[in-house]
Amino acid sequence: MLAPAAARHRRALGGPWAAAVPLLAFFAIGFGLPALAIVTGAFTLSSDAESGAGSFTTANLTDSVQGAYWTALLSSVKLSALTALVGTAIGLPLAQAVVTSRFRLVREAVLTASGVLANFGGLPLAFAFVATLGNAGEVTKLFHLTDHGWSLYSFTGLAVAYLYFLVPLMVLTITPALDGLRRQWREAAANNRATTVQYWRHVALPILLPSLLGGFVLLFGSAFAAYATASAMVGATVPLISRQIADALSGNVLVGQGNLALALSLDMIVVAVLVMAVYLPLQRRSARWLS
Amino acid sequence: MAQLINRLRLWRGAVLFVAGLYFLVPMAASVWFSIDSPGGIDFAAYTGLLGAPGFTDALVLTLELAAVTVVVLLALLVPALIAARLGTARMRAVLEVVCTLPLVVPPVALTAGLIGVLRWGPDHLMDTPFFQTIVFIQRPEFPLVLVIAYVLMSLPLAYRALDSGLRAIDVRTLVEAARNCGASWPRAVVTVVLPNLRSALLNASFLTLALVLGEFTAASILGYQPFAVWVYSVGNSQGQMSVAVSVLSLLITWVLLLLLAAAGRERRPAPATS
């Protein structure tokens, strides 16, 4: 077994690894250096500090989980968790309706639209929602929503806007898993006199659970990383960690706190890593389930 | 049983209807908002766009950035992924990790890290050639630092697209057949493997293009003005025009995805067997 593989290696001039060198080199410089800058910067006293510049400190990190910064981090996590949860809860029945639809056209249309809308984040989304539900928005004017206490520039408003790309993302993510549910399972359940609720509770949901959790985590990550929508739509009314980092970077920071942005970034990465650590094994497991 | 099926159909219809409403209303409202004016319907927001100050510069810069990003990304990723198919499982695993890692770093954090690196320039590297490099990648006419950021951000997307394309064809057999017929390595890859990857390459390029066209975070924090940042500044003064741009960007994404679907479909009639 070993000999042919070795021979192939020798034939391929330096082995396949040679072709990956540019990518790995780019990654090491483009990704490795910024990562290094974040970690070292987060633990270093800023160079513009009066004394002891460049020395090791945990002050940045301590500051980054206190006061307004801690509030922003919590608020980001809360917003992402809530929107991901609602997105999952809406996306699943929607995807199920699409998958079981008799009309091929409905399926194609919804999936194409989901592909477009899942990529429709950022600024355009913010402007579209301002035009729809903002203070001078068409729907707001039509139904006098402001009189009923509606405001787009709030936590709720932001959550409603985020769902506009999170729900389609969930539909795209969960559709393959729903396609993998065999019809025979449902028939078998029905033959054993299971009700629809029992079928979902004991058969479908346990099988879908890894995919659902994986989708939830993907949604969480997208909402957590979002910056443009929030900054164009709500400005500073809803505190978010991504906006705090941007503010800290674009200048108005106190002297000696230049590395605070890097410490905040490290916080953000830690949250994202924790979330990803849940996602990746689950994705593998669901792939095994539904192959 | 018939009753159950009817109830299910009703439920499905209701779900699709409510969802349709939620997703169509903001689009319709945006279109209406952008053409609604005191004097009736008015397309000034769209026609005025071309003449708006800064529009062309921002658009040209974005398109240039997008083109360079796509070229760099494919040039880095395609040879590596093809080689990984010929190589060991270990190599595939390493590349998967490398291409997935950027997902863990949100764009804001990546930008913070890049700024951290750029700050090393004046701080430590003043008298070295590295300093010139750092100045060079920050030129306002063509900020290469944005290309670096964009390549990293689109790496996971492009990797997924190319990897699924490569999975569908038997790279090893194709290359070995070409080599046995006397083709050189570059020739085997260019004339045999790449044509089979056409839709995956298009897929990766379109996703990257869409990402670069809409990217705001890195560009605005680093202080450049490609299209998205320009739209943001317009939005502060001319609400209607920013909504008009949003409507257009939605249409452009739609067209890109339809092109993608069309490109993918052309290859369908001859499915690869593995």
XYZ file of C-alpha atoms in Angstrom, chain A residues 96-265:
170
model
C -40.928 22.146 6.049
C -43.748 23.843 4.128
C -41.406 24.267 1.171
C -40.053 20.727 1.252
C -43.489 19.107 1.395
C -45.034 21.435 -1.163
C -46.633 19.782 -4.171
C -45.436 22.524 -6.468
C -41.885 22.354 -7.706
C -42.095 26.015 -8.579
C -42.809 27.036 -4.968
C -39.779 25.133 -3.815
C -37.499 26.634 -6.465
C -38.820 30.144 -5.868
C -38.470 30.015 -2.087
C -34.995 28.504 -2.212
C -33.740 31.042 -4.774
C -35.275 33.880 -2.780
C -33.652 32.496 0.375
C -30.304 32.475 -1.374
C -30.704 36.127 -2.278
C -32.066 37.265 1.077
C -29.542 35.330 3.145
C -26.895 37.462 1.397
C -28.935 40.615 1.811
C -27.347 41.880 4.974
C -25.462 45.007 5.776
C -26.365 48.492 4.670
C -29.081 47.777 2.077
C -31.015 45.837 4.693
C -30.811 48.753 7.114
C -31.998 51.260 4.506
C -34.824 48.998 3.355
C -36.075 48.703 6.917
C -35.764 52.405 7.544
C -37.893 52.949 4.429
C -40.419 50.390 5.666
C -40.613 50.636 9.429
C -38.539 53.699 10.267
C -40.071 56.905 11.584
C -40.992 58.055 8.063
C -41.320 54.500 6.737
C -44.194 53.521 4.490
C -45.664 50.834 6.753
C -45.194 53.007 9.847
C -47.142 55.841 8.204
C -49.812 53.547 6.824
C -50.662 51.971 10.180
C -49.599 54.879 12.434
C -47.281 52.470 14.214
C -45.469 55.227 16.080
C -48.689 55.950 17.993
C -48.675 52.350 19.143
C -45.199 52.726 20.571
C -43.285 51.173 17.702
C -39.686 52.192 17.133
C -37.341 50.615 14.632
C -34.360 52.129 16.387
C -34.530 49.726 19.312
C -33.541 46.230 20.317
C -36.812 44.853 18.934
C -36.471 46.809 15.697
C -32.971 45.474 15.178
C -34.142 41.926 15.893
C -36.946 42.244 13.315
C -34.452 43.480 10.712
C -31.931 40.717 11.473
C -34.614 38.075 10.991
C -34.911 39.262 7.412
C -31.637 37.536 6.543
C -31.504 34.987 9.380
C -34.741 33.172 8.503
C -33.691 32.591 4.863
C -30.303 31.423 6.126
C -32.076 28.890 8.343
C -34.266 27.728 5.458
C -31.163 27.142 3.323
C -29.385 25.321 6.144
C -32.205 23.054 7.247
C -33.675 22.124 3.852
C -31.121 19.365 3.076
C -31.789 17.801 6.480
C -35.558 17.906 5.941
C -35.042 16.361 2.505
C -33.200 13.550 4.267
C -36.193 12.630 6.409
C -37.569 9.487 4.780
C -41.212 9.285 3.991
C -41.243 5.705 5.251
C -40.453 6.903 8.774
C -43.572 8.985 8.790
C -45.610 6.127 7.360
C -44.205 3.728 9.911
C -45.127 6.150 12.666
C -48.613 6.558 11.229
C -49.047 2.771 11.011
C -48.227 2.578 14.686
C -50.987 5.123 15.288
C -48.676 7.964 16.133
C -50.199 11.403 15.818
C -48.439 14.167 13.901
C -47.264 15.667 17.179
C -45.915 12.325 18.366
C -44.134 11.776 15.066
C -42.398 15.144 15.340
C -41.607 14.761 19.020
C -40.231 11.211 18.907
C -38.968 10.741 15.350
C -38.354 13.845 13.285
C -37.036 16.301 15.867
C -34.454 13.935 17.414
C -33.080 13.253 13.937
C -33.110 16.931 13.017
C -31.669 18.101 16.321
C -27.991 18.213 15.267
C -28.860 20.107 12.085
C -31.139 22.458 13.985
C -28.501 23.216 16.578
C -25.921 23.645 13.846
C -28.221 26.072 12.046
C -28.870 27.929 15.283
C -25.142 28.373 15.819
C -24.652 29.583 12.255
C -27.408 32.161 12.766
C -25.915 33.195 16.068
C -22.541 33.734 14.441
C -23.992 35.820 11.609
C -25.960 38.028 13.963
C -23.027 38.347 16.354
C -20.599 39.465 13.658
C -23.043 41.893 12.000
C -21.937 45.480 12.161
C -23.146 47.474 9.162
C -26.889 46.965 9.668
C -26.790 48.019 13.289
C -24.547 50.978 12.716
C -26.643 52.352 9.852
C -29.987 51.617 11.466
C -29.855 52.211 15.189
C -26.574 54.088 15.630
C -25.679 54.026 19.295
C -29.124 53.427 20.815
C -28.531 49.680 21.092
C -25.076 48.994 22.533
C -23.253 46.289 20.562
C -19.733 44.976 20.965
C -18.933 45.315 17.250
C -19.812 49.009 17.381
C -17.747 49.522 20.533
C -14.714 48.067 18.750
C -15.256 50.315 15.735
C -15.607 53.355 17.990
C -12.475 52.471 19.903
C -10.588 52.031 16.613
C -11.738 55.198 14.934
C -10.132 57.438 17.450
C -12.050 58.773 20.379
C -10.408 56.602 22.974
C -8.801 57.698 26.165
C -5.032 57.941 26.166
C -3.402 54.666 27.079
C -6.414 52.593 25.987
C -5.453 52.082 22.349
C -5.243 48.355 22.876
C -8.710 48.152 24.332
C -10.163 47.542 20.862
C -7.891 44.526 20.546
C -8.986 43.214 23.934
C -12.637 43.640 22.902
C -11.873 41.795 19.664
